[in-house]
Amino acid sequence: MPYYFSYGSNMLTERLCAPDRIPGAKLMGVGLITGRRLTFHKVSSRKIGQKSGKCDITIDPSPSSEVYGVVFEVPDLDALDEVEGVGRGYSRTPVWVHSFRFPCLEAQTYTADATDASVKPYDWYWSLVLAGAEQHGLPQHYIETYIRSVKPVEDPGGDKYRDCRNGCAILSKLERLRAGE
């Protein structure tokens, strides 16, 4: 099975493995890639004209640049392409992932076709990214620098969109589990 390097909302295992996404994905562990930097600059547009920012990993020539994420083994890259929106905003990109848990391996990830540094992520999307980073124990300095430092915006009318409803349901379920309900 091919490997997938997730650095955005799909780091959250419950999101990636949801029935409407890739339920057969198998968690391999945390990894990192070099020569790139995490941003929320991928343009995500709705039919009514609203735009928001989703995660992207831009090329960064700095020798210290790195992106942490989560590696999954996935049963079907075509299904993952559909979920990630290949041809609708993302392109599949091969990357080399490094980890203490497994040797350097080639994985597929997704990079933005269009970016805009002025877009901001919706609050529910940003929360999914943060929850995934915390779930898998990404380094605290990385979470603070590249995720918590980004200020999300409220999603006006997000409840009309399946992606928002599903993401919020996952976050709500995780919150109830943390509260011991």
PDB file of C-alpha atoms in Angstrom:
ATOM      1  CA  MET A   1       0.000   0.000   0.000  1.00  0.00           C
ATOM      2  CA  PRO A   2       1.215   3.544  -0.696  1.00  0.00           C
ATOM      3  CA  TYR A   3       2.110   6.027   2.026  1.00  0.00           C
ATOM      4  CA  TYR A   4       0.445   9.393   2.578  1.00  0.00           C
ATOM      5  CA  PHE A   5       2.061  12.308   4.450  1.00  0.00           C
ATOM      6  CA  SER A   6      -0.622  14.469   6.043  1.00  0.00           C
ATOM      7  CA  TYR A   7       0.250  17.881   7.441  1.00  0.00           C
ATOM      8  CA  GLY A   8      -3.202  19.521   7.687  1.00  0.00           C
ATOM      9  CA  SER A   9      -6.654  18.491   8.861  1.00  0.00           C
ATOM     10  CA  ASN A  10      -6.113  14.854   7.820  1.00  0.00           C
ATOM     11  CA  MET A  11      -3.490  14.478  10.561  1.00  0.00           C
ATOM     12  CA  LEU A  12      -6.465  13.902  12.854  1.00  0.00           C
ATOM     13  CA  THR A  13      -6.924  10.143  12.553  1.00  0.00           C
ATOM     14  CA  GLU A  14     -10.691  10.311  13.067  1.00  0.00           C
ATOM     15  CA  ARG A  15     -11.006  12.731  10.149  1.00  0.00           C
ATOM     16  CA  LEU A  16      -8.906  10.799   7.644  1.00  0.00           C
ATOM     17  CA  CYS A  17     -10.408   7.443   8.623  1.00  0.00           C
ATOM     18  CA  ALA A  18     -14.031   8.653   8.584  1.00  0.00           C
ATOM     19  CA  PRO A  19     -16.406   6.574   6.425  1.00  0.00           C
ATOM     20  CA  ASP A  20     -16.688   9.348   3.817  1.00  0.00           C
ATOM     21  CA  ARG A  21     -12.898   9.690   3.519  1.00  0.00           C
ATOM     22  CA  ILE A  22     -10.341   6.843   3.729  1.00  0.00           C
ATOM     23  CA  PRO A  23     -11.642   4.352   6.320  1.00  0.00           C
ATOM     24  CA  GLY A  24      -8.933   1.798   5.488  1.00  0.00           C
ATOM     25  CA  ALA A  25      -6.011   4.129   6.267  1.00  0.00           C
ATOM     26  CA  LYS A  26      -3.472   2.742   8.740  1.00  0.00           C
ATOM     27  CA  LEU A  27      -1.493   5.043  11.027  1.00  0.00           C
ATOM     28  CA  MET A  28       2.282   4.646  10.641  1.00  0.00           C
ATOM     29  CA  GLY A  29       3.516   7.500  12.831  1.00  0.00           C
ATOM     30  CA  VAL A  30       4.880  11.030  12.905  1.00  0.00           C
ATOM     31  CA  GLY A  31       7.372  12.102  10.291  1.00  0.00           C
ATOM     32  CA  LEU A  32       8.924  15.225   8.874  1.00  0.00           C
ATOM     33  CA  ILE A  33       9.998  16.555   5.524  1.00  0.00           C
ATOM     34  CA  THR A  34      12.638  19.186   4.906  1.00  0.00           C
ATOM     35  CA  GLY A  35      12.850  22.074   2.469  1.00  0.00           C
ATOM     36  CA  ARG A  36       9.249  23.168   3.030  1.00  0.00           C
ATOM     37  CA  ARG A  37       7.217  25.299   5.457  1.00  0.00           C
ATOM     38  CA  LEU A  38       3.614  24.967   6.658  1.00  0.00           C
ATOM     39  CA  THR A  39       1.214  27.779   5.717  1.00  0.00           C
ATOM     40  CA  PHE A  40      -2.566  28.240   5.594  1.00  0.00           C
ATOM     41  CA  HIS A  41      -2.350  29.902   2.173  1.00  0.00           C
ATOM     42  CA  LYS A  42      -4.133  27.349  -0.053  1.00  0.00           C
ATOM     43  CA  VAL A  43      -7.176  29.115  -1.491  1.00  0.00           C
ATOM     44  CA  SER A  44     -10.407  27.284  -0.761  1.00  0.00           C
ATOM     45  CA  SER A  45     -13.470  28.758  -2.488  1.00  0.00           C
ATOM     46  CA  ARG A  46     -17.160  28.145  -2.118  1.00  0.00           C
ATOM     47  CA  LYS A  47     -19.700  28.552  -4.890  1.00  0.00           C
ATOM     48  CA  ILE A  48     -21.085  31.659  -3.183  1.00  0.00           C
ATOM     49  CA  GLY A  49     -17.698  33.369  -3.381  1.00  0.00           C
ATOM     50  CA  GLN A  50     -16.390  32.896   0.164  1.00  0.00           C
ATOM     51  CA  LYS A  51     -12.676  32.139   0.384  1.00  0.00           C
ATOM     52  CA  SER A  52     -10.659  30.673   3.205  1.00  0.00           C
ATOM     53  CA  GLY A  53      -7.172  29.325   3.764  1.00  0.00           C
ATOM     54  CA  LYS A  54      -6.294  25.665   4.044  1.00  0.00           C
ATOM     55  CA  CYS A  55      -2.918  24.109   4.707  1.00  0.00           C
ATOM     56  CA  ASP A  56      -0.133  24.008   2.177  1.00  0.00           C
ATOM     57  CA  ILE A  57       3.564  23.232   2.381  1.00  0.00           C
ATOM     58  CA  THR A  58       5.461  25.833   0.419  1.00  0.00           C
ATOM     59  CA  ILE A  59       9.009  25.315  -0.732  1.00  0.00           C
ATOM     60  CA  ASP A  60      11.427  27.019   1.645  1.00  0.00           C
ATOM     61  CA  PRO A  61      15.153  26.886   0.823  1.00  0.00           C
ATOM     62  CA  SER A  62      16.200  27.652   4.390  1.00  0.00           C
ATOM     63  CA  PRO A  63      18.369  24.782   5.684  1.00  0.00           C
ATOM     64  CA  SER A  64      16.279  24.656   8.858  1.00  0.00           C
ATOM     65  CA  SER A  65      12.873  24.466   7.160  1.00  0.00           C
ATOM     66  CA  GLU A  66      10.821  21.393   7.979  1.00  0.00           C
ATOM     67  CA  VAL A  67       7.217  20.284   8.144  1.00  0.00           C
ATOM     68  CA  TYR A  68       5.974  17.775  10.692  1.00  0.00           C
ATOM     69  CA  GLY A  69       3.056  15.562   9.854  1.00  0.00           C
ATOM     70  CA  VAL A  70       1.578  12.105  10.108  1.00  0.00           C
ATOM     71  CA  VAL A  71       2.217   9.170   7.790  1.00  0.00           C
ATOM     72  CA  PHE A  72      -0.603   6.807   6.921  1.00  0.00           C
ATOM     73  CA  GLU A  73      -0.642   3.734   4.744  1.00  0.00           C
ATOM     74  CA  VAL A  74      -3.625   4.143   2.400  1.00  0.00           C
ATOM     75  CA  PRO A  75      -5.391   1.449   0.385  1.00  0.00           C
ATOM     76  CA  ASP A  76      -6.397   3.632  -2.571  1.00  0.00           C
ATOM     77  CA  LEU A  77      -4.597   6.738  -3.846  1.00  0.00           C
ATOM     78  CA  ASP A  78      -7.405   7.462  -6.322  1.00  0.00           C
ATOM     79  CA  ALA A  79      -9.898   7.698  -3.453  1.00  0.00           C
ATOM     80  CA  LEU A  80      -7.471   9.945  -1.558  1.00  0.00           C
ATOM     81  CA  ASP A  81      -7.083  12.117  -4.677  1.00  0.00           C
ATOM     82  CA  GLU A  82     -10.861  12.568  -4.702  1.00  0.00           C
ATOM     83  CA  VAL A  83     -10.976  13.455  -0.993  1.00  0.00           C
ATOM     84  CA  GLU A  84      -8.089  15.912  -1.326  1.00  0.00           C
ATOM     85  CA  GLY A  85      -9.461  17.569  -4.435  1.00  0.00           C
ATOM     86  CA  VAL A  86      -6.861  16.741  -7.076  1.00  0.00           C
ATOM     87  CA  GLY A  87      -7.775  18.908 -10.020  1.00  0.00           C
ATOM     88  CA  ARG A  88      -9.833  21.139  -7.714  1.00  0.00           C
ATOM     89  CA  GLY A  89      -7.125  22.884  -5.721  1.00  0.00           C
ATOM     90  CA  TYR A  90      -4.456  20.354  -4.796  1.00  0.00           C
ATOM     91  CA  SER A  91      -1.932  18.303  -6.750  1.00  0.00           C
ATOM     92  CA  ARG A  92      -0.420  15.042  -5.578  1.00  0.00           C
ATOM     93  CA  THR A  93       3.289  15.465  -4.826  1.00  0.00           C
ATOM     94  CA  PRO A  94       5.874  12.835  -3.840  1.00  0.00           C
ATOM     95  CA  VAL A  95       8.004  13.665  -0.771  1.00  0.00           C
ATOM     96  CA  TRP A  96      10.688  11.932   1.286  1.00  0.00           C
ATOM     97  CA  VAL A  97       9.614  11.536   4.910  1.00  0.00           C
ATOM     98  CA  HIS A  98      12.038  11.066   7.799  1.00  0.00           C
ATOM     99  CA  SER A  99      11.157   9.513  11.157  1.00  0.00           C
ATOM    100  CA  PHE A 100      12.629   7.763  14.168  1.00  0.00           C
ATOM    101  CA  ARG A 101       9.906   5.097  13.859  1.00  0.00           C
ATOM    102  CA  PHE A 102      10.647   4.059  10.273  1.00  0.00           C
ATOM    103  CA  PRO A 103      13.407   4.603   7.735  1.00  0.00           C
ATOM    104  CA  CYS A 104      13.229   7.412   5.199  1.00  0.00           C
ATOM    105  CA  LEU A 105      10.352   6.593   2.874  1.00  0.00           C
ATOM    106  CA  GLU A 106       8.651   8.046  -0.157  1.00  0.00           C
ATOM    107  CA  ALA A 107       5.101   9.183   0.457  1.00  0.00           C
ATOM    108  CA  GLN A 108       2.478  11.125  -1.422  1.00  0.00           C
ATOM    109  CA  THR A 109       1.234  14.453  -0.142  1.00  0.00           C
ATOM    110  CA  TYR A 110      -0.816  17.273  -1.599  1.00  0.00           C
ATOM    111  CA  THR A 111       0.334  20.792  -2.459  1.00  0.00           C
ATOM    112  CA  ALA A 112      -1.805  23.787  -3.366  1.00  0.00           C
ATOM    113  CA  ASP A 113      -2.422  24.812  -6.950  1.00  0.00           C
ATOM    114  CA  ALA A 114      -3.337  28.384  -5.933  1.00  0.00           C
ATOM    115  CA  THR A 115      -2.199  30.306  -2.865  1.00  0.00           C
ATOM    116  CA  ASP A 116      -2.923  33.690  -1.342  1.00  0.00           C
ATOM    117  CA  ALA A 117      -1.161  34.886   1.811  1.00  0.00           C
ATOM    118  CA  SER A 118      -4.162  37.050   2.745  1.00  0.00           C
ATOM    119  CA  VAL A 119      -6.650  34.179   3.244  1.00  0.00           C
ATOM    120  CA  LYS A 120      -7.348  32.886   6.752  1.00  0.00           C
ATOM    121  CA  PRO A 121      -8.523  29.417   7.781  1.00  0.00           C
ATOM    122  CA  TYR A 122     -12.018  28.896   9.111  1.00  0.00           C
ATOM    123  CA  ASP A 123     -12.107  28.187  12.833  1.00  0.00           C
ATOM    124  CA  TRP A 124     -13.379  24.600  12.469  1.00  0.00           C
ATOM    125  CA  TYR A 125     -10.679  23.711   9.902  1.00  0.00           C
ATOM    126  CA  TRP A 126      -7.922  25.278  12.031  1.00  0.00           C
ATOM    127  CA  SER A 127      -9.225  23.315  15.046  1.00  0.00           C
ATOM    128  CA  LEU A 128      -8.973  20.048  13.095  1.00  0.00           C
ATOM    129  CA  VAL A 129      -5.345  20.811  12.199  1.00  0.00           C
ATOM    130  CA  LEU A 130      -4.515  21.679  15.818  1.00  0.00           C
ATOM    131  CA  ALA A 131      -6.308  18.592  17.150  1.00  0.00           C
ATOM    132  CA  GLY A 132      -4.367  16.335  14.763  1.00  0.00           C
ATOM    133  CA  ALA A 133      -1.032  17.928  15.685  1.00  0.00           C
ATOM    134  CA  GLU A 134      -1.761  17.491  19.395  1.00  0.00           C
ATOM    135  CA  GLN A 135      -3.175  13.975  18.962  1.00  0.00           C
ATOM    136  CA  HIS A 136       0.094  12.772  17.472  1.00  0.00           C
ATOM    137  CA  GLY A 137       2.428  14.751  19.724  1.00  0.00           C
ATOM    138  CA  LEU A 138       4.030  17.015  17.160  1.00  0.00           C
ATOM    139  CA  PRO A 139       6.739  19.166  18.768  1.00  0.00           C
ATOM    140  CA  GLN A 140       5.284  21.981  20.866  1.00  0.00           C
ATOM    141  CA  HIS A 141       7.521  24.627  19.259  1.00  0.00           C
ATOM    142  CA  TYR A 142       6.232  23.566  15.844  1.00  0.00           C
ATOM    143  CA  ILE A 143       2.575  23.706  16.959  1.00  0.00           C
ATOM    144  CA  GLU A 144       3.092  27.163  18.490  1.00  0.00           C
ATOM    145  CA  THR A 145       5.019  28.596  15.536  1.00  0.00           C
ATOM    146  CA  TYR A 146       3.010  27.240  12.615  1.00  0.00           C
ATOM    147  CA  ILE A 147      -0.483  26.484  13.931  1.00  0.00           C
ATOM    148  CA  ARG A 148      -1.351  28.412  17.097  1.00  0.00           C
ATOM    149  CA  SER A 149       0.199  31.603  15.714  1.00  0.00           C
ATOM    150  CA  VAL A 150      -2.375  31.618  12.894  1.00  0.00           C
ATOM    151  CA  LYS A 151      -5.604  33.401  13.793  1.00  0.00           C
ATOM    152  CA  PRO A 152      -8.618  31.654  12.245  1.00  0.00           C
ATOM    153  CA  VAL A 153     -11.869  33.363  11.292  1.00  0.00           C
ATOM    154  CA  GLU A 154     -15.428  32.323  12.041  1.00  0.00           C
ATOM    155  CA  ASP A 155     -17.122  30.437   9.224  1.00  0.00           C
ATOM    156  CA  PRO A 156     -20.306  32.298   8.315  1.00  0.00           C
ATOM    157  CA  GLY A 157     -22.826  29.687   7.274  1.00  0.00           C
ATOM    158  CA  GLY A 158     -20.434  26.760   7.617  1.00  0.00           C
ATOM    159  CA  ASP A 159     -23.261  24.565   8.859  1.00  0.00           C
ATOM    160  CA  LYS A 160     -24.557  24.501   5.263  1.00  0.00           C
ATOM    161  CA  TYR A 161     -21.457  22.562   4.144  1.00  0.00           C
ATOM    162  CA  ARG A 162     -20.911  18.849   4.713  1.00  0.00           C
ATOM    163  CA  ASP A 163     -17.161  19.248   5.311  1.00  0.00           C
ATOM    164  CA  CYS A 164     -17.780  21.753   8.097  1.00  0.00           C
ATOM    165  CA  ARG A 165     -20.591  19.710   9.671  1.00  0.00           C
ATOM    166  CA  ASN A 166     -18.516  16.508   9.601  1.00  0.00           C
ATOM    167  CA  GLY A 167     -15.427  18.257  10.957  1.00  0.00           C
ATOM    168  CA  CYS A 168     -17.388  19.883  13.780  1.00  0.00           C
ATOM    169  CA  ALA A 169     -19.012  16.545  14.648  1.00  0.00           C
ATOM    170  CA  ILE A 170     -15.579  14.929  14.984  1.00  0.00           C
ATOM    171  CA  LEU A 171     -14.305  17.795  17.152  1.00  0.00           C
ATOM    172  CA  SER A 172     -17.413  17.625  19.331  1.00  0.00           C
ATOM    173  CA  LYS A 173     -17.037  13.870  19.797  1.00  0.00           C
ATOM    174  CA  LEU A 174     -13.365  14.271  20.770  1.00  0.00           C
ATOM    175  CA  GLU A 175     -14.291  17.011  23.252  1.00  0.00           C
ATOM    176  CA  ARG A 176     -16.915  14.762  24.867  1.00  0.00           C
ATOM    177  CA  LEU A 177     -14.347  11.950  25.130  1.00  0.00           C
ATOM    178  CA  ARG A 178     -11.878  14.320  26.826  1.00  0.00           C
ATOM    179  CA  ALA A 179     -14.584  15.404  29.257  1.00  0.00           C
ATOM    180  CA  GLY A 180     -15.242  11.759  30.115  1.00  0.00           C
ATOM    181  CA  GLU A 181     -18.788  11.628  28.786  1.00  0.00           C
TER     182      GLU A 181
END
